[in-house]
Amino acid sequence: MASSPDVPSVGNTPENPGNGSPSAAPQTAGTTDAGPRRGRVRARRAAVMAVPATLVVAGLAVLTAQGALGVQFAISGMPFTVTATELNGTGFEQFGGLDTMADGSPNAGDTGGQELIVTSAIKNATLTKLCQSVDLGGTNLLITAGSGADKVIASDLTTDSTELSGDAAFNNIEIGNDASTLTKAGVKGPIGVFSQQADTVHIGNLRQTNYATTAGVFKLPGLKLRFSDSGC
């Protein structure tokens, strides 16, 4: 959630025509290898993942559809961990997508420079005891905030995740929407893609593995940034 550069505002309109996703990273793979790798890249572009309402153990549904891209910048390809003891939000949406690395990224491996992700969009959110860490190889860059009386506040928040767990509760949830018809957080995903939305969301003991985070406003009271032997 925190500190990823240039995080897309939930209300932003993507520049990926015909898709309507909240953001549009380049959809070109990071390699030009022929053969099996090219096939894998095509498959990753076509497959879109969506998380069922439990957000935890129900698993990811892979759909063949036009890809939804969660951010408007090339991701580094280095995942980071985000935790919070509590998240409360109003205006919640969720749908599947792809994030793309810069051409030639050393983190691309055999992925073709793309990562299947689940985009979660929240219009307004508060988080308690936020922690974010990224493994730099031998040390972790650790960020903490909101551990005191004041909570972390975010508006137009999106996170692009490969894993998400916690104890979740929703108010007025709708499951199985077409992502292009979402209305709760001001973001519209690609047509033909499974999605869900709710008036409110509460997640206790939140834990995410993210590739990107964006927000229109992000207030981090008690911010501390440091290197640490351990992550979140």
PDB file of C-alpha atoms in Angstrom:
ATOM      1  CA  MET A   1       0.000   0.000   0.000  1.00  0.00           C
ATOM      2  CA  ALA A   2       2.522   2.632   1.018  1.00  0.00           C
ATOM      3  CA  SER A   3       5.486   4.150  -0.755  1.00  0.00           C
ATOM      4  CA  SER A   4       5.216   2.639  -4.193  1.00  0.00           C
ATOM      5  CA  PRO A   5       6.036   5.487  -6.566  1.00  0.00           C
ATOM      6  CA  ASP A   6       3.361   7.230  -8.489  1.00  0.00           C
ATOM      7  CA  VAL A   7       0.502   5.212  -7.191  1.00  0.00           C
ATOM      8  CA  PRO A   8      -2.579   5.457  -9.517  1.00  0.00           C
ATOM      9  CA  SER A   9      -5.563   7.336  -8.205  1.00  0.00           C
ATOM     10  CA  VAL A  10      -8.631   5.161  -8.089  1.00  0.00           C
ATOM     11  CA  GLY A  11     -10.577   7.775  -9.980  1.00  0.00           C
ATOM     12  CA  ASN A  12      -8.095   7.942 -12.837  1.00  0.00           C
ATOM     13  CA  THR A  13      -9.225   7.014 -16.307  1.00  0.00           C
ATOM     14  CA  PRO A  14      -6.884   4.514 -17.996  1.00  0.00           C
ATOM     15  CA  GLU A  15      -5.323   5.119 -21.334  1.00  0.00           C
ATOM     16  CA  ASN A  16      -5.850   1.555 -22.468  1.00  0.00           C
ATOM     17  CA  PRO A  17      -8.668   1.840 -25.033  1.00  0.00           C
ATOM     18  CA  GLY A  18     -11.498  -0.629 -24.858  1.00  0.00           C
ATOM     19  CA  ASN A  19     -10.483  -1.852 -21.472  1.00  0.00           C
ATOM     20  CA  GLY A  20     -11.683   0.652 -18.870  1.00  0.00           C
ATOM     21  CA  SER A  21      -9.225  -0.621 -16.289  1.00  0.00           C
ATOM     22  CA  PRO A  22      -8.082   1.792 -13.564  1.00  0.00           C
ATOM     23  CA  SER A  23      -4.675   2.017 -15.089  1.00  0.00           C
ATOM     24  CA  ALA A  24      -2.749   0.981 -18.090  1.00  0.00           C
ATOM     25  CA  ALA A  25       0.792  -0.227 -17.933  1.00  0.00           C
ATOM     26  CA  PRO A  26       2.416  -1.202 -21.248  1.00  0.00           C
ATOM     27  CA  GLN A  27       1.265  -4.638 -22.337  1.00  0.00           C
ATOM     28  CA  THR A  28       4.420  -5.524 -24.199  1.00  0.00           C
ATOM     29  CA  ALA A  29       6.378  -8.383 -22.739  1.00  0.00           C
ATOM     30  CA  GLY A  30       9.852  -7.731 -21.491  1.00  0.00           C
ATOM     31  CA  THR A  31      11.407 -10.322 -23.824  1.00  0.00           C
ATOM     32  CA  THR A  32      11.190 -11.207 -27.475  1.00  0.00           C
ATOM     33  CA  ASP A  33      12.166 -14.869 -27.143  1.00  0.00           C
ATOM     34  CA  ALA A  34      10.355 -17.197 -29.490  1.00  0.00           C
ATOM     35  CA  GLY A  35       8.886 -20.571 -28.669  1.00  0.00           C
ATOM     36  CA  PRO A  36       7.530 -21.591 -25.260  1.00  0.00           C
ATOM     37  CA  ARG A  37       8.225 -18.244 -23.601  1.00  0.00           C
ATOM     38  CA  ARG A  38       6.183 -16.383 -26.214  1.00  0.00           C
ATOM     39  CA  GLY A  39       3.327 -18.804 -25.571  1.00  0.00           C
ATOM     40  CA  ARG A  40       3.561 -18.190 -21.840  1.00  0.00           C
ATOM     41  CA  VAL A  41       3.445 -14.435 -22.349  1.00  0.00           C
ATOM     42  CA  ARG A  42       0.332 -14.721 -24.532  1.00  0.00           C
ATOM     43  CA  ALA A  43      -1.294 -16.880 -21.878  1.00  0.00           C
ATOM     44  CA  ARG A  44      -0.509 -14.384 -19.139  1.00  0.00           C
ATOM     45  CA  ARG A  45      -1.978 -11.550 -21.173  1.00  0.00           C
ATOM     46  CA  ALA A  46      -5.176 -13.508 -21.686  1.00  0.00           C
ATOM     47  CA  ALA A  47      -5.630 -14.817 -18.128  1.00  0.00           C
ATOM     48  CA  VAL A  48      -7.258 -12.496 -15.598  1.00  0.00           C
ATOM     49  CA  MET A  49      -7.518 -13.429 -11.941  1.00  0.00           C
ATOM     50  CA  ALA A  50     -10.209 -12.432  -9.496  1.00  0.00           C
ATOM     51  CA  VAL A  51     -10.492 -13.134  -5.778  1.00  0.00           C
ATOM     52  CA  PRO A  52     -13.795 -14.377  -4.337  1.00  0.00           C
ATOM     53  CA  ALA A  53     -15.452 -12.519  -1.472  1.00  0.00           C
ATOM     54  CA  THR A  54     -13.567 -14.254   1.341  1.00  0.00           C
ATOM     55  CA  LEU A  55     -10.281 -12.769   0.028  1.00  0.00           C
ATOM     56  CA  VAL A  56      -8.401 -15.521   1.809  1.00  0.00           C
ATOM     57  CA  VAL A  57      -8.904 -19.229   1.217  1.00  0.00           C
ATOM     58  CA  ALA A  58     -11.331 -19.510  -1.675  1.00  0.00           C
ATOM     59  CA  GLY A  59      -8.493 -19.138  -4.220  1.00  0.00           C
ATOM     60  CA  LEU A  60      -8.049 -17.167  -7.437  1.00  0.00           C
ATOM     61  CA  ALA A  61     -10.375 -17.630 -10.415  1.00  0.00           C
ATOM     62  CA  VAL A  62      -8.560 -17.406 -13.762  1.00  0.00           C
ATOM     63  CA  LEU A  63     -10.687 -15.949 -16.552  1.00  0.00           C
ATOM     64  CA  THR A  64      -9.883 -15.633 -20.246  1.00  0.00           C
ATOM     65  CA  ALA A  65     -10.599 -12.006 -20.986  1.00  0.00           C
ATOM     66  CA  GLN A  66      -9.026  -8.719 -21.905  1.00  0.00           C
ATOM     67  CA  GLY A  67      -6.313  -7.906 -19.359  1.00  0.00           C
ATOM     68  CA  ALA A  68      -6.861  -5.245 -16.708  1.00  0.00           C
ATOM     69  CA  LEU A  69      -3.726  -3.357 -15.754  1.00  0.00           C
ATOM     70  CA  GLY A  70      -3.527  -2.073 -12.205  1.00  0.00           C
ATOM     71  CA  VAL A  71      -1.019   0.764 -12.561  1.00  0.00           C
ATOM     72  CA  GLN A  72       0.092   3.391 -15.048  1.00  0.00           C
ATOM     73  CA  PHE A  73       3.817   2.810 -14.589  1.00  0.00           C
ATOM     74  CA  ALA A  74       6.245  -0.019 -15.221  1.00  0.00           C
ATOM     75  CA  ILE A  75       6.615  -2.040 -12.011  1.00  0.00           C
ATOM     76  CA  SER A  76      10.046  -2.981 -10.666  1.00  0.00           C
ATOM     77  CA  GLY A  77       9.079  -6.642 -10.443  1.00  0.00           C
ATOM     78  CA  MET A  78      10.169  -6.747  -6.775  1.00  0.00           C
ATOM     79  CA  PRO A  79       7.240  -7.740  -4.538  1.00  0.00           C
ATOM     80  CA  PHE A  80       6.753  -6.014  -1.202  1.00  0.00           C
ATOM     81  CA  THR A  81       4.835  -7.008   1.914  1.00  0.00           C
ATOM     82  CA  VAL A  82       2.160  -4.842   3.540  1.00  0.00           C
ATOM     83  CA  THR A  83       0.516  -5.585   6.875  1.00  0.00           C
ATOM     84  CA  ALA A  84      -1.937  -3.751   9.121  1.00  0.00           C
ATOM     85  CA  THR A  85      -3.749  -4.791  12.259  1.00  0.00           C
ATOM     86  CA  GLU A  86      -6.927  -3.286  10.839  1.00  0.00           C
ATOM     87  CA  LEU A  87      -8.198  -1.780   7.580  1.00  0.00           C
ATOM     88  CA  ASN A  88     -11.558  -0.036   7.260  1.00  0.00           C
ATOM     89  CA  GLY A  89     -12.770   1.309   3.955  1.00  0.00           C
ATOM     90  CA  THR A  90     -15.771   2.746   2.162  1.00  0.00           C
ATOM     91  CA  GLY A  91     -16.334   2.143  -1.534  1.00  0.00           C
ATOM     92  CA  PHE A  92     -14.629  -1.194  -2.297  1.00  0.00           C
ATOM     93  CA  GLU A  93     -13.985  -2.862  -5.668  1.00  0.00           C
ATOM     94  CA  GLN A  94     -11.851  -5.811  -6.771  1.00  0.00           C
ATOM     95  CA  PHE A  95     -10.977  -7.400 -10.121  1.00  0.00           C
ATOM     96  CA  GLY A  96      -8.098  -9.160 -11.857  1.00  0.00           C
ATOM     97  CA  GLY A  97      -5.358  -7.789 -14.060  1.00  0.00           C
ATOM     98  CA  LEU A  98      -1.748  -7.706 -15.204  1.00  0.00           C
ATOM     99  CA  ASP A  99       1.182  -5.503 -14.255  1.00  0.00           C
ATOM    100  CA  THR A 100       4.112  -5.042 -16.631  1.00  0.00           C
ATOM    101  CA  MET A 101       7.800  -4.485 -15.923  1.00  0.00           C
ATOM    102  CA  ALA A 102      10.133  -2.223 -17.856  1.00  0.00           C
ATOM    103  CA  ASP A 103      11.600  -3.782 -20.999  1.00  0.00           C
ATOM    104  CA  GLY A 104      14.700  -5.772 -20.158  1.00  0.00           C
ATOM    105  CA  SER A 105      14.031  -5.828 -16.406  1.00  0.00           C
ATOM    106  CA  PRO A 106      16.393  -8.267 -14.643  1.00  0.00           C
ATOM    107  CA  ASN A 107      13.414  -9.298 -12.473  1.00  0.00           C
ATOM    108  CA  ALA A 108      11.384 -10.601 -15.411  1.00  0.00           C
ATOM    109  CA  GLY A 109      12.759 -14.140 -15.256  1.00  0.00           C
ATOM    110  CA  ASP A 110      10.587 -16.425 -17.374  1.00  0.00           C
ATOM    111  CA  THR A 111       7.427 -14.366 -16.824  1.00  0.00           C
ATOM    112  CA  GLY A 112       7.802 -12.261 -19.965  1.00  0.00           C
ATOM    113  CA  GLY A 113       7.908  -9.224 -17.702  1.00  0.00           C
ATOM    114  CA  GLN A 114       4.306  -9.541 -16.545  1.00  0.00           C
ATOM    115  CA  GLU A 115       2.658 -10.436 -13.242  1.00  0.00           C
ATOM    116  CA  LEU A 116      -0.904 -11.606 -12.733  1.00  0.00           C
ATOM    117  CA  ILE A 117      -2.390  -9.463  -9.974  1.00  0.00           C
ATOM    118  CA  VAL A 118      -5.662  -8.650  -8.246  1.00  0.00           C
ATOM    119  CA  THR A 119      -6.494  -4.947  -8.088  1.00  0.00           C
ATOM    120  CA  SER A 120      -8.322  -3.816  -4.953  1.00  0.00           C
ATOM    121  CA  ALA A 121      -9.702  -0.268  -5.035  1.00  0.00           C
ATOM    122  CA  ILE A 122     -10.990   1.604  -1.967  1.00  0.00           C
ATOM    123  CA  LYS A 123     -12.415   5.106  -2.163  1.00  0.00           C
ATOM    124  CA  ASN A 124     -11.518   6.018   1.424  1.00  0.00           C
ATOM    125  CA  ALA A 125      -9.508   3.876   3.861  1.00  0.00           C
ATOM    126  CA  THR A 126      -7.959   3.979   7.308  1.00  0.00           C
ATOM    127  CA  LEU A 127      -5.247   1.582   8.472  1.00  0.00           C
ATOM    128  CA  THR A 128      -3.887   0.847  11.925  1.00  0.00           C
ATOM    129  CA  LYS A 129      -0.214  -0.077  12.490  1.00  0.00           C
ATOM    130  CA  LEU A 130       0.771  -0.116   8.843  1.00  0.00           C
ATOM    131  CA  CYS A 131       4.007  -1.929   7.973  1.00  0.00           C
ATOM    132  CA  GLN A 132       5.625  -2.217   4.551  1.00  0.00           C
ATOM    133  CA  SER A 133       8.844  -4.048   3.729  1.00  0.00           C
ATOM    134  CA  VAL A 134      10.786  -5.009   0.628  1.00  0.00           C
ATOM    135  CA  ASP A 135      13.570  -7.604   0.606  1.00  0.00           C
ATOM    136  CA  LEU A 136      16.667  -6.032  -0.942  1.00  0.00           C
ATOM    137  CA  GLY A 137      18.757  -9.169  -0.597  1.00  0.00           C
ATOM    138  CA  GLY A 138      20.381  -9.467   2.805  1.00  0.00           C
ATOM    139  CA  THR A 139      18.445  -6.552   4.290  1.00  0.00           C
ATOM    140  CA  ASN A 140      14.915  -5.170   4.271  1.00  0.00           C
ATOM    141  CA  LEU A 141      13.728  -1.618   3.672  1.00  0.00           C
ATOM    142  CA  LEU A 142      11.084  -1.226   6.375  1.00  0.00           C
ATOM    143  CA  ILE A 143       8.409   1.471   6.660  1.00  0.00           C
ATOM    144  CA  THR A 144       5.980   1.789   9.568  1.00  0.00           C
ATOM    145  CA  ALA A 145       3.257   4.341  10.329  1.00  0.00           C
ATOM    146  CA  GLY A 146      -0.013   4.742  12.200  1.00  0.00           C
ATOM    147  CA  SER A 147       1.147   3.022  15.371  1.00  0.00           C
ATOM    148  CA  GLY A 148      -0.016   5.834  17.668  1.00  0.00           C
ATOM    149  CA  ALA A 149      -3.350   7.517  18.209  1.00  0.00           C
ATOM    150  CA  ASP A 150      -3.593   8.680  14.576  1.00  0.00           C
ATOM    151  CA  LYS A 151      -4.297   6.146  11.846  1.00  0.00           C
ATOM    152  CA  VAL A 152      -2.973   6.036   8.300  1.00  0.00           C
ATOM    153  CA  ILE A 153      -5.497   7.686   5.957  1.00  0.00           C
ATOM    154  CA  ALA A 154      -5.739   7.064   2.200  1.00  0.00           C
ATOM    155  CA  SER A 155      -8.148   8.135  -0.502  1.00  0.00           C
ATOM    156  CA  ASP A 156      -8.515   6.691  -3.989  1.00  0.00           C
ATOM    157  CA  LEU A 157      -6.341   3.770  -2.888  1.00  0.00           C
ATOM    158  CA  THR A 158      -5.459   0.831  -5.153  1.00  0.00           C
ATOM    159  CA  THR A 159      -3.233  -2.152  -4.487  1.00  0.00           C
ATOM    160  CA  ASP A 160      -2.040  -4.722  -7.024  1.00  0.00           C
ATOM    161  CA  SER A 161      -1.570  -7.963  -5.103  1.00  0.00           C
ATOM    162  CA  THR A 162      -0.641 -11.569  -5.709  1.00  0.00           C
ATOM    163  CA  GLU A 163      -1.589 -12.638  -2.177  1.00  0.00           C
ATOM    164  CA  LEU A 164      -4.022 -11.198   0.359  1.00  0.00           C
ATOM    165  CA  SER A 165      -5.188 -12.609   3.676  1.00  0.00           C
ATOM    166  CA  GLY A 166      -7.045 -11.445   6.762  1.00  0.00           C
ATOM    167  CA  ASP A 167     -10.394 -11.556   8.545  1.00  0.00           C
ATOM    168  CA  ALA A 168     -12.788  -9.798   6.177  1.00  0.00           C
ATOM    169  CA  ALA A 169     -16.311  -8.404   6.499  1.00  0.00           C
ATOM    170  CA  PHE A 170     -18.337  -6.539   3.850  1.00  0.00           C
ATOM    171  CA  ASN A 171     -21.499  -4.487   3.794  1.00  0.00           C
ATOM    172  CA  ASN A 172     -23.853  -4.760   0.797  1.00  0.00           C
ATOM    173  CA  ILE A 173     -21.455  -6.850  -1.262  1.00  0.00           C
ATOM    174  CA  GLU A 174     -22.105  -7.700  -4.919  1.00  0.00           C
ATOM    175  CA  ILE A 175     -20.201 -10.673  -6.356  1.00  0.00           C
ATOM    176  CA  GLY A 176     -19.900 -11.544 -10.025  1.00  0.00           C
ATOM    177  CA  ASN A 177     -20.287  -8.076 -11.518  1.00  0.00           C
ATOM    178  CA  ASP A 178     -18.851  -7.280 -14.911  1.00  0.00           C
ATOM    179  CA  ALA A 179     -15.781  -5.215 -14.020  1.00  0.00           C
ATOM    180  CA  SER A 180     -16.758  -2.508 -16.516  1.00  0.00           C
ATOM    181  CA  THR A 181     -19.925  -1.754 -14.496  1.00  0.00           C
ATOM    182  CA  LEU A 182     -18.344  -1.137 -11.077  1.00  0.00           C
ATOM    183  CA  THR A 183     -19.494   2.001  -9.253  1.00  0.00           C
ATOM    184  CA  LYS A 184     -18.409   1.892  -5.588  1.00  0.00           C
ATOM    185  CA  ALA A 185     -14.835   3.220  -5.783  1.00  0.00           C
ATOM    186  CA  GLY A 186     -14.920   5.184  -9.032  1.00  0.00           C
ATOM    187  CA  VAL A 187     -12.873   2.604 -10.956  1.00  0.00           C
ATOM    188  CA  LYS A 188     -14.076   0.571 -13.925  1.00  0.00           C
ATOM    189  CA  GLY A 189     -12.313  -2.610 -14.946  1.00  0.00           C
ATOM    190  CA  PRO A 190     -12.308  -4.295 -18.364  1.00  0.00           C
ATOM    191  CA  ILE A 191     -15.532  -5.571 -19.889  1.00  0.00           C
ATOM    192  CA  GLY A 192     -16.194  -9.282 -19.510  1.00  0.00           C
ATOM    193  CA  VAL A 193     -14.064  -9.688 -16.359  1.00  0.00           C
ATOM    194  CA  PHE A 194     -15.363 -11.078 -13.057  1.00  0.00           C
ATOM    195  CA  SER A 195     -15.361  -8.591 -10.187  1.00  0.00           C
ATOM    196  CA  GLN A 196     -16.976  -7.705  -6.899  1.00  0.00           C
ATOM    197  CA  GLN A 197     -17.811  -4.536  -4.980  1.00  0.00           C
ATOM    198  CA  ALA A 198     -19.219  -3.489  -1.610  1.00  0.00           C
ATOM    199  CA  ASP A 199     -20.285  -0.366   0.256  1.00  0.00           C
ATOM    200  CA  THR A 200     -17.768  -1.009   3.052  1.00  0.00           C
ATOM    201  CA  VAL A 201     -14.912  -3.391   3.834  1.00  0.00           C
ATOM    202  CA  HIS A 202     -13.246  -4.322   7.110  1.00  0.00           C
ATOM    203  CA  ILE A 203     -10.130  -6.517   7.205  1.00  0.00           C
ATOM    204  CA  GLY A 204      -8.447  -7.482  10.457  1.00  0.00           C
ATOM    205  CA  ASN A 205      -4.864  -8.794  10.468  1.00  0.00           C
ATOM    206  CA  LEU A 206      -4.349  -7.716   6.881  1.00  0.00           C
ATOM    207  CA  ARG A 207      -1.369  -9.158   5.008  1.00  0.00           C
ATOM    208  CA  GLN A 208      -0.620  -8.541   1.325  1.00  0.00           C
ATOM    209  CA  THR A 209       2.081  -9.315  -1.203  1.00  0.00           C
ATOM    210  CA  ASN A 210       1.965  -6.365  -3.592  1.00  0.00           C
ATOM    211  CA  TYR A 211       3.650  -5.233  -6.784  1.00  0.00           C
ATOM    212  CA  ALA A 212       2.198  -1.712  -6.822  1.00  0.00           C
ATOM    213  CA  THR A 213       0.172   0.695  -4.723  1.00  0.00           C
ATOM    214  CA  THR A 214      -1.389   4.011  -5.688  1.00  0.00           C
ATOM    215  CA  ALA A 215      -3.354   6.656  -3.802  1.00  0.00           C
ATOM    216  CA  GLY A 216      -4.695  10.128  -4.409  1.00  0.00           C
ATOM    217  CA  VAL A 217      -3.866  11.096  -0.806  1.00  0.00           C
ATOM    218  CA  PHE A 218      -1.745   9.071   1.643  1.00  0.00           C
ATOM    219  CA  LYS A 219      -1.249  10.426   5.205  1.00  0.00           C
ATOM    220  CA  LEU A 220       1.302   8.495   7.275  1.00  0.00           C
ATOM    221  CA  PRO A 221       1.425   9.726  10.890  1.00  0.00           C
ATOM    222  CA  GLY A 222       4.488   8.593  12.814  1.00  0.00           C
ATOM    223  CA  LEU A 223       6.308   7.534   9.635  1.00  0.00           C
ATOM    224  CA  LYS A 224       9.572   5.641  10.193  1.00  0.00           C
ATOM    225  CA  LEU A 225      11.810   4.376   7.366  1.00  0.00           C
ATOM    226  CA  ARG A 226      14.811   2.206   8.134  1.00  0.00           C
ATOM    227  CA  PHE A 227      16.785  -0.896   7.191  1.00  0.00           C
ATOM    228  CA  SER A 228      16.064  -4.050   9.133  1.00  0.00           C
ATOM    229  CA  ASP A 229      17.198  -7.662   9.313  1.00  0.00           C
ATOM    230  CA  SER A 230      13.548  -8.741   9.188  1.00  0.00           C
ATOM    231  CA  GLY A 231      10.500  -7.617   7.222  1.00  0.00           C
ATOM    232  CA  CYS A 232       6.872  -7.173   8.192  1.00  0.00           C
TER     233      CYS A 232
END
